[in-house]
Structure formats: structure tokens, C-alpha cells
Amino acid sequence: MKTEKEDDSQPLSDILVSDTSDIEELESLFNVEEEYDTYLDAVEFSIAHYYCEKNPELKDDDVITVLLNIKNNYDKGIESFSGLERDIIENLKDAINEDPITHHEFKLVIDYILWSIRNRSWMEDDQAYVKWVSYYCDMFTDKEEEDYKEYIMKVADELGLSKEDTDTILIKQKSLQ
């Protein structure tokens, strides 16, 4: 029987299940995001919490580095990670223990978050994603939320975005609305 400490140090790769040919055919989570909400939420909440509670200087590039390190080293024990990396892995392990996914699906989850970060580069803010995910996860104070909404409205107006596009940017996580 493993002790709690041994379970904590267990690499993420050890709790993932083997890939199947059907799963390996999946190229991205685009249009199937809802099936992976548990894992996406685990990563996004970790990032938002870390940004809001531990490091308000966190930049999107820092998150990209963290996610790539996790993706490339998920076969290492938790002791190999610190800070945001550790928070993400711990939350992912909880989600995966409840509802296992494969190695390929895990990598697609990370790739989807990386895509989400890069998808906000048009905003020309080196914290565009971390601010958005904090808003999305409802982690902002009322004042921060108000400031964020004003900023988005200003950027949307400057870029000539439609009200629909602006409203889409300002959608919050379903479970928190």
C-alpha cells in the first residue's frame, strides 16, 4: 500500500491510461471542449488562482513555459516541479484520478490551453490570457472585474469588434455564473 507521500510524488504519466487508436486520431479538442472541461478547468483555475493570489506579475509567456515544461516532463515526480507547475499538476491529478484520460488526451488539453493563450495575442497585452482566465474563472475582485470589462470594451471599440464578439470575450465559466 502506498503512503500519501508516495502517491503525491507519483508522476502524472503513471495515472494516465493507454492511448487507443480512436483517441490517437483526435487532433485537437476544438469542438469537443465540453468533453474535457474537467481537465481544462483544472488547468485554467490553477493559472487564475496563481495569478490572482500568488503572482500578479505572471505573464502569458511564463504560462506557456510552464505548460510546455509540464507537457515535456509529465513523467517526472511532483518534486521536480514548483510554483504554478506544481499547482497545475496537483489539480490535474485530482481530475484525472476521478475520471482518467489517456496520454494523448492530456497532451491535447495542454495544447488547447497553449492555443488559448496564443489566441489572445491580438490584444497586445503580455497578460491578456492570465487576465482573461482570471475573469473567466471569476477570481477577480469587483474592481478588477470592472477594470477588465472597461479594458475589453475599449480594445473591442478600437478594433471595431461587434457586440457579439465583445460579449463572447466577456463570457464567464458556466458553473460560476
XYZ file of N, CA, C and O in Angstrom:
708
model
N 0.849 -1.191 0.000
C 0.000 0.000 0.000
C 0.885 1.241 0.000
O 1.830 1.344 0.764
N 0.550 2.185 -0.868
C 1.339 3.406 -0.978
C 0.943 4.384 0.114
O -0.217 4.488 0.479
N 1.936 5.115 0.582
C 1.635 6.174 1.534
C 1.164 7.388 0.755
O 1.343 7.479 -0.462
N 0.593 8.347 1.473
C 0.114 9.561 0.811
C 1.273 10.290 0.146
O 1.155 10.810 -0.949
N 2.447 10.297 0.784
C 3.616 10.963 0.210
C 4.027 10.294 -1.101
O 4.350 10.981 -2.067
N 3.993 8.970 -1.162
C 4.340 8.269 -2.401
C 3.328 8.586 -3.499
O 3.696 8.775 -4.645
N 2.051 8.648 -3.152
C 1.024 8.996 -4.136
C 1.238 10.404 -4.668
O 1.062 10.660 -5.854
N 1.626 11.339 -3.782
C 1.861 12.714 -4.191
C 3.035 12.822 -5.150
O 3.043 13.657 -6.040
N 4.043 11.983 -4.971
C 5.230 12.079 -5.820
C 5.077 11.296 -7.124
O 5.918 11.393 -7.997
N 4.018 10.534 -7.228
C 3.783 9.736 -8.428
C 3.692 10.640 -9.656
O 2.962 11.628 -9.663
N 4.441 10.320 -10.698
C 4.374 11.139 -11.909
C 2.963 11.131 -12.506
O 2.233 10.146 -12.414
N 2.634 12.228 -13.122
C 1.342 12.366 -13.794
C 1.173 11.263 -14.838
O 0.095 10.702 -15.003
N 2.254 10.922 -15.516
C 2.186 9.898 -16.565
C 1.720 8.548 -16.037
O 1.115 7.766 -16.772
N 1.975 8.277 -14.752
C 1.586 6.988 -14.167
C 0.084 6.830 -13.979
O -0.409 5.709 -13.863
N -0.648 7.923 -13.917
C -2.095 7.802 -13.691
C -2.894 7.948 -14.988
O -4.109 7.795 -14.989
N -2.199 8.256 -16.069
C -2.870 8.330 -17.367
C -3.026 6.926 -17.932
O -2.216 6.043 -17.657
N -4.082 6.726 -18.696
C -4.322 5.405 -19.274
C -3.739 5.341 -20.684
O -3.430 6.365 -21.294
N -3.617 4.146 -21.183
C -3.030 3.945 -22.511
C -3.921 4.536 -23.595
O -5.140 4.506 -23.509
N -3.255 5.031 -24.623
C -3.966 5.579 -25.768
C -4.627 4.462 -26.566
O -4.144 3.331 -26.591
N -5.736 4.797 -27.179
C -6.397 3.874 -28.099
C -6.266 4.460 -29.497
O -5.986 5.654 -29.652
N -6.504 3.653 -30.501
C -6.393 4.158 -31.870
C -7.417 5.272 -32.124
O -7.120 6.244 -32.823
N -8.608 5.160 -31.545
C -9.623 6.214 -31.701
C -9.139 7.531 -31.093
O -9.301 8.598 -31.699
N -8.574 7.448 -29.914
C -8.087 8.650 -29.227
C -6.906 9.250 -29.988
O -6.811 10.464 -30.136
N -6.026 8.416 -30.481
C -4.857 8.916 -31.205
C -5.243 9.652 -32.487
O -4.479 10.491 -32.967
N -6.418 9.369 -33.022
C -6.890 10.059 -34.220
C -7.357 11.491 -33.912
O -7.430 12.325 -34.812
N -7.669 11.764 -32.659
C -8.108 13.093 -32.252
C -6.933 14.059 -32.384
O -5.883 13.859 -31.784
N -7.122 15.100 -33.209
C -6.035 16.043 -33.472
C -6.055 17.262 -32.564
O -5.022 17.890 -32.347
N -7.218 17.606 -32.064
C -7.322 18.742 -31.143
C -8.635 18.611 -30.364
O -9.478 17.786 -30.692
N -8.774 19.461 -29.374
C -10.009 19.471 -28.582
C -11.019 20.478 -29.123
O -12.100 20.627 -28.555
N -10.680 21.128 -30.220
C -11.583 22.090 -30.817
C -12.894 21.396 -31.182
O -12.897 20.341 -31.816
N -13.984 21.966 -30.731
C -15.348 21.457 -30.915
C -15.703 20.270 -30.027
O -16.824 19.755 -30.120
N -14.789 19.803 -29.204
C -15.124 18.759 -28.210
C -14.680 19.212 -26.810
O -14.522 18.403 -25.900
N -14.513 20.523 -26.644
C -14.035 21.087 -25.389
C -14.859 20.627 -24.190
O -14.302 20.336 -23.128
N -16.170 20.578 -24.357
C -17.042 20.237 -23.234
C -16.718 18.868 -22.650
O -16.851 18.661 -21.451
N -16.287 17.940 -23.491
C -15.927 16.610 -23.009
C -14.689 16.655 -22.107
O -14.448 15.717 -21.348
N -13.925 17.721 -22.202
C -12.665 17.841 -21.470
C -12.683 19.000 -20.476
O -11.635 19.388 -19.951
N -13.866 19.537 -20.204
C -13.999 20.666 -19.284
C -13.317 20.430 -17.939
O -12.693 21.340 -17.398
N -13.446 19.242 -17.401
C -12.868 18.946 -16.089
C -11.368 19.228 -16.073
O -10.850 19.828 -15.131
N -10.683 18.822 -17.116
C -9.226 18.952 -17.177
C -8.831 20.381 -17.572
O -7.888 20.940 -17.000
N -9.560 20.949 -18.516
C -9.301 22.336 -18.907
C -9.535 23.259 -17.712
O -8.721 24.156 -17.442
N -10.627 23.019 -16.992
C -10.928 23.833 -15.807
C -9.847 23.692 -14.739
O -9.499 24.668 -14.075
N -9.319 22.484 -14.570
C -8.262 22.259 -13.567
C -7.039 23.114 -13.887
O -6.450 23.744 -12.999
N -6.668 23.163 -15.154
C -5.507 23.958 -15.567
C -5.838 25.447 -15.473
O -5.069 26.232 -14.894
N -6.980 25.844 -16.016
C -7.340 27.260 -16.031
C -7.519 27.822 -14.623
O -7.050 28.925 -14.328
N -8.169 27.068 -13.749
C -8.331 27.532 -12.376
C -6.969 27.687 -11.710
O -6.737 28.660 -10.986
N -6.071 26.742 -11.933
C -4.726 26.816 -11.339
C -4.023 28.098 -11.767
O -3.401 28.782 -10.947
N -4.110 28.415 -13.046
C -3.455 29.612 -13.579
C -4.093 30.869 -12.984
O -3.387 31.771 -12.521
N -5.412 30.925 -12.994
C -6.117 32.099 -12.466
C -5.817 32.300 -10.982
O -5.538 33.427 -10.540
N -5.865 31.234 -10.224
C -5.591 31.321 -8.782
C -4.157 31.782 -8.540
O -3.908 32.653 -7.697
N -3.233 31.213 -9.262
C -1.822 31.575 -9.089
C -1.603 33.053 -9.421
O -0.928 33.772 -8.679
N -2.193 33.500 -10.512
C -2.059 34.903 -10.920
C -2.684 35.844 -9.881
O -2.067 36.819 -9.460
N -3.887 35.537 -9.455
C -4.610 36.430 -8.546
C -4.098 36.380 -7.106
O -4.072 37.394 -6.417
N -3.689 35.202 -6.661
C -3.343 35.031 -5.250
C -1.844 34.989 -4.950
O -1.441 35.283 -3.838
N -1.038 34.615 -5.950
C 0.380 34.407 -5.658
C 1.332 35.275 -6.468
O 2.387 35.638 -5.984
N 0.975 35.570 -7.738
C 1.915 36.290 -8.585
C 1.199 37.156 -9.625
O 1.033 36.741 -10.767
N 0.822 38.375 -9.249
C 0.133 39.251 -10.197
C 1.040 39.738 -11.337
O 0.563 40.384 -12.262
N 2.317 39.413 -11.283
C 3.251 39.765 -12.357
C 3.327 38.666 -13.413
O 4.038 38.809 -14.409
N 2.613 37.564 -13.201
C 2.642 36.434 -14.126
C 2.243 36.886 -15.528
O 1.249 37.565 -15.713
N 3.038 36.485 -16.498
C 2.785 36.865 -17.887
C 2.399 35.623 -18.692
O 2.691 34.497 -18.315
N 1.740 35.858 -19.812
C 1.328 34.758 -20.686
C 2.519 33.902 -21.102
O 2.418 32.674 -21.138
N 3.650 34.526 -21.411
C 4.845 33.768 -21.794
C 5.321 32.855 -20.668
O 5.825 31.760 -20.922
N 5.162 33.299 -19.415
C 5.520 32.451 -18.268
C 4.638 31.205 -18.242
O 5.119 30.097 -17.986
N 3.359 31.398 -18.515
C 2.408 30.278 -18.513
C 2.739 29.311 -19.650
O 2.704 28.090 -19.462
N 3.096 29.836 -20.799
C 3.489 28.984 -21.927
C 4.683 28.120 -21.526
O 4.695 26.906 -21.754
N 5.682 28.727 -20.902
C 6.872 27.995 -20.457
C 6.499 26.902 -19.464
O 6.966 25.759 -19.570
N 5.638 27.224 -18.517
C 5.181 26.268 -17.510
C 4.469 25.087 -18.173
O 4.745 23.920 -17.878
N 3.543 25.387 -19.071
C 2.764 24.326 -19.716
C 3.644 23.425 -20.581
O 3.473 22.202 -20.586
N 4.572 24.017 -21.297
C 5.487 23.208 -22.113
C 6.373 22.331 -21.236
O 6.640 21.172 -21.578
N 6.802 22.860 -20.096
C 7.615 22.055 -19.179
C 6.814 20.881 -18.626
O 7.326 19.762 -18.542
N 5.574 21.121 -18.277
C 4.718 20.033 -17.786
C 4.522 18.996 -18.889
O 4.662 17.790 -18.657
N 4.198 19.452 -20.074
C 3.947 18.537 -21.192
C 5.178 17.691 -21.513
O 5.055 16.494 -21.801
N 6.335 18.294 -21.446
C 7.573 17.593 -21.795
C 8.147 16.753 -20.659
O 9.028 15.929 -20.895
N 7.660 16.971 -19.442
C 8.235 16.284 -18.281
C 7.183 15.646 -17.379
O 7.406 15.473 -16.184
N 6.033 15.303 -17.937
C 4.953 14.766 -17.112
C 5.263 13.368 -16.574
O 4.526 12.839 -15.757
N 6.387 12.819 -16.983
C 6.824 11.521 -16.472
C 7.702 11.662 -15.225
O 8.170 10.673 -14.670
N 7.894 12.896 -14.768
C 8.695 13.144 -13.566
C 7.772 13.341 -12.362
O 6.640 13.778 -12.497
N 8.281 13.047 -11.189
C 7.517 13.215 -9.958
C 7.252 14.676 -9.648
O 7.947 15.570 -10.144
N 6.263 14.905 -8.814
C 5.842 16.262 -8.467
C 6.979 17.062 -7.838
O 7.037 18.282 -7.965
N 7.924 16.367 -7.191
C 9.046 17.072 -6.559
C 9.934 17.779 -7.584
O 10.722 18.651 -7.236
N 9.783 17.425 -8.851
C 10.544 18.071 -9.927
C 9.952 19.416 -10.329
O 10.532 20.133 -11.132
N 8.794 19.747 -9.777
C 8.079 20.955 -10.167
C 7.867 21.860 -8.960
O 7.879 21.407 -7.817
N 7.656 23.135 -9.245
C 7.358 24.072 -8.160
C 6.404 25.144 -8.668
O 6.136 25.234 -9.870
N 5.902 25.921 -7.762
C 5.048 27.053 -8.116
C 3.836 26.659 -8.941
O 3.124 25.705 -8.613
N 3.621 27.398 -10.002
C 2.457 27.180 -10.857
C 2.460 25.775 -11.452
O 1.407 25.147 -11.564
N 3.624 25.278 -11.852
C 3.700 23.918 -12.411
C 3.105 22.910 -11.430
O 2.292 22.064 -11.795
N 3.519 23.018 -10.193
C 3.060 22.089 -9.158
C 1.549 22.222 -8.939
O 0.845 21.221 -8.826
N 1.060 23.451 -8.899
C -0.376 23.683 -8.708
C -1.187 23.037 -9.835
O -2.201 22.391 -9.590
N -0.738 23.240 -11.066
C -1.442 22.665 -12.214
C -1.438 21.141 -12.132
O -2.479 20.497 -12.308
N -0.281 20.566 -11.857
C -0.173 19.100 -11.797
C -1.051 18.533 -10.691
O -1.754 17.540 -10.893
N -1.040 19.149 -9.532
C -1.868 18.653 -8.427
C -3.351 18.694 -8.791
O -4.085 17.737 -8.537
N -3.797 19.788 -9.401
C -5.208 19.886 -9.787
C -5.543 18.916 -10.914
O -6.631 18.322 -10.932
N -4.633 18.754 -11.857
C -4.858 17.785 -12.932
C -4.912 16.363 -12.392
O -5.750 15.563 -12.820
N -4.027 16.042 -11.458
C -4.025 14.694 -10.889
C -5.363 14.394 -10.213
O -5.904 13.295 -10.364
N -5.900 15.369 -9.500
C -7.208 15.177 -8.863
C -8.275 14.883 -9.912
O -9.073 13.952 -9.762
N -8.286 15.671 -10.988
C -9.286 15.484 -12.050
C -9.098 14.137 -12.747
O -10.068 13.422 -13.013
N -7.862 13.773 -13.027
C -7.572 12.524 -13.739
C -7.856 11.310 -12.862
O -8.337 10.285 -13.360
N -7.599 11.418 -11.572
C -7.922 10.309 -10.672
C -9.423 10.050 -10.622
O -9.862 8.919 -10.492
N -10.213 11.124 -10.735
C -11.674 10.972 -10.736
C -12.187 10.419 -12.058
O -13.138 9.649 -12.089
N -11.585 10.849 -13.153
C -12.038 10.454 -14.487
C -10.816 10.358 -15.398
O -10.412 11.348 -16.011
N -10.209 9.183 -15.488
C -8.947 9.028 -16.225
C -9.038 9.410 -17.703
O -10.073 9.245 -18.349
N -7.931 9.933 -18.195
C -7.751 10.216 -19.622
C -6.426 9.599 -20.062
O -5.623 9.178 -19.232
N -6.211 9.594 -21.365
C -5.002 8.988 -21.923
C -3.870 10.017 -22.012
O -4.087 11.220 -21.835
N -2.694 9.507 -22.323
C -1.530 10.369 -22.530
C -1.802 11.379 -23.655
O -1.503 12.568 -23.501
N -2.362 10.915 -24.743
C -2.649 11.785 -25.884
C -3.672 12.861 -25.497
O -3.501 14.040 -25.849
N -4.701 12.476 -24.781
C -5.710 13.450 -24.350
C -5.094 14.500 -23.426
O -5.405 15.690 -23.538
N -4.219 14.065 -22.524
C -3.525 15.002 -21.636
C -2.765 16.041 -22.463
O -2.847 17.239 -22.213
N -2.025 15.567 -23.465
C -1.253 16.483 -24.304
C -2.174 17.424 -25.086
O -1.859 18.604 -25.264
N -3.324 16.925 -25.512
C -4.283 17.776 -26.209
C -4.857 18.849 -25.280
O -5.130 19.974 -25.723
N -5.050 18.516 -24.014
C -5.519 19.505 -23.028
C -4.494 20.632 -22.929
O -4.841 21.823 -23.004
N -3.229 20.271 -22.781
C -2.175 21.279 -22.680
C -2.101 22.092 -23.976
O -2.028 23.326 -23.950
N -2.164 21.419 -25.110
C -2.120 22.109 -26.401
C -3.291 23.082 -26.557
O -3.128 24.168 -27.125
N -4.453 22.705 -26.060
C -5.623 23.571 -26.163
C -5.419 24.849 -25.347
O -5.749 25.949 -25.807
N -4.875 24.709 -24.161
C -4.607 25.890 -23.327
C -3.541 26.760 -23.999
O -3.663 27.985 -24.036
N -2.507 26.133 -24.559
C -1.486 26.896 -25.286
C -2.109 27.663 -26.452
O -1.795 28.835 -26.682
N -3.015 27.018 -27.170
C -3.721 27.686 -28.261
C -4.537 28.871 -27.719
O -4.557 29.950 -28.326
N -5.190 28.666 -26.578
C -5.999 29.734 -25.977
C -5.144 30.948 -25.625
O -5.579 32.088 -25.784
N -3.947 30.682 -25.144
C -3.038 31.788 -24.794
C -2.639 32.540 -26.058
O -2.743 33.763 -26.131
N -2.205 31.798 -27.046
C -1.757 32.434 -28.299
C -2.909 33.132 -29.015
O -2.702 34.125 -29.719
N -4.113 32.643 -28.817
C -5.298 33.212 -29.453
C -5.622 34.606 -28.916
O -6.441 35.315 -29.500
N -4.993 35.007 -27.841
C -5.242 36.338 -27.273
C -4.109 37.315 -27.585
O -4.100 38.436 -27.102
N -3.170 36.900 -28.398
C -2.021 37.759 -28.702
C -2.428 39.035 -29.432
O -1.732 40.043 -29.366
N -3.553 39.026 -30.110
C -4.044 40.208 -30.815
C -4.319 41.369 -29.869
O -4.374 42.516 -30.279
N -4.457 41.069 -28.584
C -4.780 42.108 -27.607
C -3.563 42.951 -27.239
O -3.693 43.972 -26.584
N -2.380 42.519 -27.652
C -1.145 43.247 -27.386
C -0.978 43.595 -25.911
O -0.613 44.714 -25.551
N -1.245 42.623 -25.067
C -1.069 42.746 -23.625
C -0.355 41.466 -23.192
O -0.834 40.371 -23.474
N 0.790 41.597 -22.541
C 1.548 40.402 -22.176
C 0.897 39.607 -21.041
O 1.417 38.575 -20.619
N -0.260 40.074 -20.593
C -1.056 39.340 -19.599
C -2.486 39.120 -20.097
O -3.391 38.890 -19.300
N -2.695 39.153 -21.394
C -4.050 39.027 -21.941
C -4.720 37.740 -21.500
O -5.885 37.742 -21.068
N -4.014 36.619 -21.582
C -4.617 35.335 -21.203
C -4.824 35.236 -19.697
O -5.906 34.847 -19.255
N -3.811 35.575 -18.909
C -3.963 35.412 -17.457
C -5.073 36.309 -16.916
O -5.794 35.923 -15.990
N -5.234 37.473 -17.516
C -6.335 38.341 -17.108
C -7.674 37.741 -17.535
O -8.628 37.724 -16.760
N -7.725 37.271 -18.786
C -8.969 36.672 -19.267
C -9.357 35.460 -18.418
O -10.508 35.329 -18.001
N -8.418 34.553 -18.160
C -8.757 33.330 -17.427
C -9.154 33.656 -15.985
O -10.013 32.995 -15.414
N -8.583 34.687 -15.428
C -8.966 35.104 -14.066
C -10.385 35.665 -14.067
O -11.166 35.393 -13.162
N -10.703 36.426 -15.104
C -12.071 36.921 -15.266
C -13.024 35.744 -15.490
O -14.058 35.623 -14.827
N -12.661 34.869 -16.413
C -13.483 33.707 -16.774
C -13.773 32.818 -15.561
O -14.883 32.324 -15.401
N -12.778 32.631 -14.707
C -12.932 31.783 -13.519
C -13.506 32.543 -12.330
O -13.609 31.997 -11.231
N -13.864 33.806 -12.544
C -14.479 34.641 -11.509
C -13.561 34.821 -10.293
O -14.003 34.773 -9.146
N -12.290 35.052 -10.564
C -11.301 35.212 -9.499
C -11.010 36.674 -9.179
O -10.350 36.976 -8.193
N -11.461 37.578 -10.033
C -11.194 38.998 -9.831
C -12.047 39.577 -8.714
O -13.173 39.135 -8.477
N -11.511 40.608 -8.082
C -12.327 41.415 -7.177
C -13.320 42.180 -8.050
O -13.162 42.252 -9.275
N -14.308 42.785 -7.431
C -15.282 43.571 -8.195
C -14.596 44.684 -8.981
O -14.923 44.925 -10.142
N -13.631 45.344 -8.370
C -12.904 46.445 -9.020
C -12.087 45.915 -10.201
O -12.094 46.513 -11.288
N -11.375 44.797 -10.007
C -10.581 44.217 -11.100
C -11.481 43.798 -12.255
O -11.145 43.999 -13.425
N -12.641 43.248 -11.920
C -13.582 42.833 -12.963
C -14.093 44.043 -13.739
O -14.170 44.012 -14.962
N -14.423 45.090 -13.030
C -14.897 46.311 -13.676
C -13.809 46.879 -14.594
O -14.088 47.251 -15.737
N -12.569 46.932 -14.102
C -11.447 47.431 -14.910
C -11.229 46.557 -16.143
O -10.973 47.066 -17.238
N -11.336 45.248 -15.977
C -11.134 44.332 -17.092
C -12.214 44.539 -18.163
O -11.903 44.619 -19.353
N -13.443 44.635 -17.724
C -14.539 44.851 -18.680
C -14.346 46.158 -19.449
O -14.542 46.203 -20.661
N -13.955 47.219 -18.742
C -13.707 48.503 -19.399
C -12.585 48.370 -20.424
O -12.680 48.915 -21.527
N -11.521 47.669 -20.061
C -10.395 47.458 -20.962
C -10.843 46.702 -22.219
O -10.520 47.098 -23.339
N -11.608 45.635 -22.042
C -12.088 44.839 -23.177
C -12.994 45.680 -24.071
O -12.882 45.640 -25.299
N -13.862 46.454 -23.476
C -14.767 47.312 -24.265
C -13.954 48.326 -25.076
O -14.266 48.579 -26.247
N -12.910 48.883 -24.467
C -12.062 49.858 -25.156
C -11.336 49.193 -26.329
O -11.337 49.724 -27.449
N -10.717 48.043 -26.082
C -9.998 47.327 -27.146
C -10.969 46.924 -28.254
O -10.669 47.084 -29.441
N -12.125 46.424 -27.869
C -13.128 45.995 -28.855
C -13.575 47.174 -29.714
O -13.724 47.050 -30.931
N -13.767 48.322 -29.075
C -14.174 49.519 -29.808
C -13.083 49.963 -30.782
O -13.355 50.277 -31.934
N -11.824 49.969 -30.307
C -10.691 50.355 -31.158
C -10.559 49.438 -32.373
O -10.177 49.876 -33.448
N -10.857 48.146 -32.169
C -10.718 47.175 -33.250
C -11.986 47.029 -34.082
O -12.005 46.276 -35.059
N -13.047 47.708 -33.665
C -14.302 47.625 -34.401
C -14.990 46.277 -34.267
O -15.697 45.850 -35.184
N -14.799 45.616 -33.119
C -15.450 44.318 -32.902
C -16.948 44.515 -32.699
O -17.391 45.508 -32.126
N -17.706 43.534 -33.127
C -19.160 43.589 -32.950
C -19.501 43.373 -31.480
O -18.682 42.872 -30.696
N -20.733 43.721 -31.119
C -21.206 43.485 -29.754
C -21.169 41.992 -29.449
O -20.790 41.587 -28.356
N -21.519 41.152 -30.436
C -21.485 39.692 -30.254
C -20.081 39.209 -29.919
O -19.900 38.401 -29.008
N -19.084 39.697 -30.674
C -17.701 39.297 -30.418
C -17.241 39.759 -29.032
O -16.580 39.015 -28.310
N -17.608 40.976 -28.678
C -17.244 41.515 -27.373
C -17.908 40.703 -26.260
O -17.265 40.354 -25.267
N -19.183 40.393 -26.428
C -19.892 39.586 -25.428
C -19.263 38.206 -25.282
O -19.181 37.666 -24.177
N -18.804 37.625 -26.394
C -18.151 36.315 -26.352
C -16.874 36.381 -25.516
O -16.596 35.478 -24.728
N -16.109 37.447 -25.672
C -14.878 37.607 -24.888
C -15.214 37.700 -23.397
O -14.454 37.221 -22.559
N -16.350 38.274 -23.084
C -16.716 38.500 -21.685
C -17.567 37.399 -21.063
O -18.119 37.568 -19.979
N -17.632 36.249 -21.712
C -18.355 35.115 -21.133
C -17.558 34.568 -19.959
O -16.343 34.497 -20.004
N -18.286 34.185 -18.929
C -17.656 33.577 -17.755
C -17.923 32.077 -17.750
O -18.826 31.582 -18.421
N -17.156 31.377 -16.929
C -17.297 29.942 -16.789
C -18.727 29.607 -16.394
O -19.273 30.185 -15.463
N -19.362 28.661 -17.106
C -20.761 28.309 -16.898
C -21.098 28.003 -15.450
O -22.077 28.451 -14.919
N -20.263 27.215 -14.810
C -20.571 26.762 -13.458
C -20.497 27.884 -12.431
O -20.950 27.734 -11.313
N -19.911 29.019 -12.811
C -19.759 30.110 -11.858
C -20.739 31.252 -12.098
O -20.770 32.207 -11.335
N -21.509 31.194 -13.165
C -22.415 32.305 -13.471
C -23.578 32.330 -12.524
O -24.038 31.378 -12.023
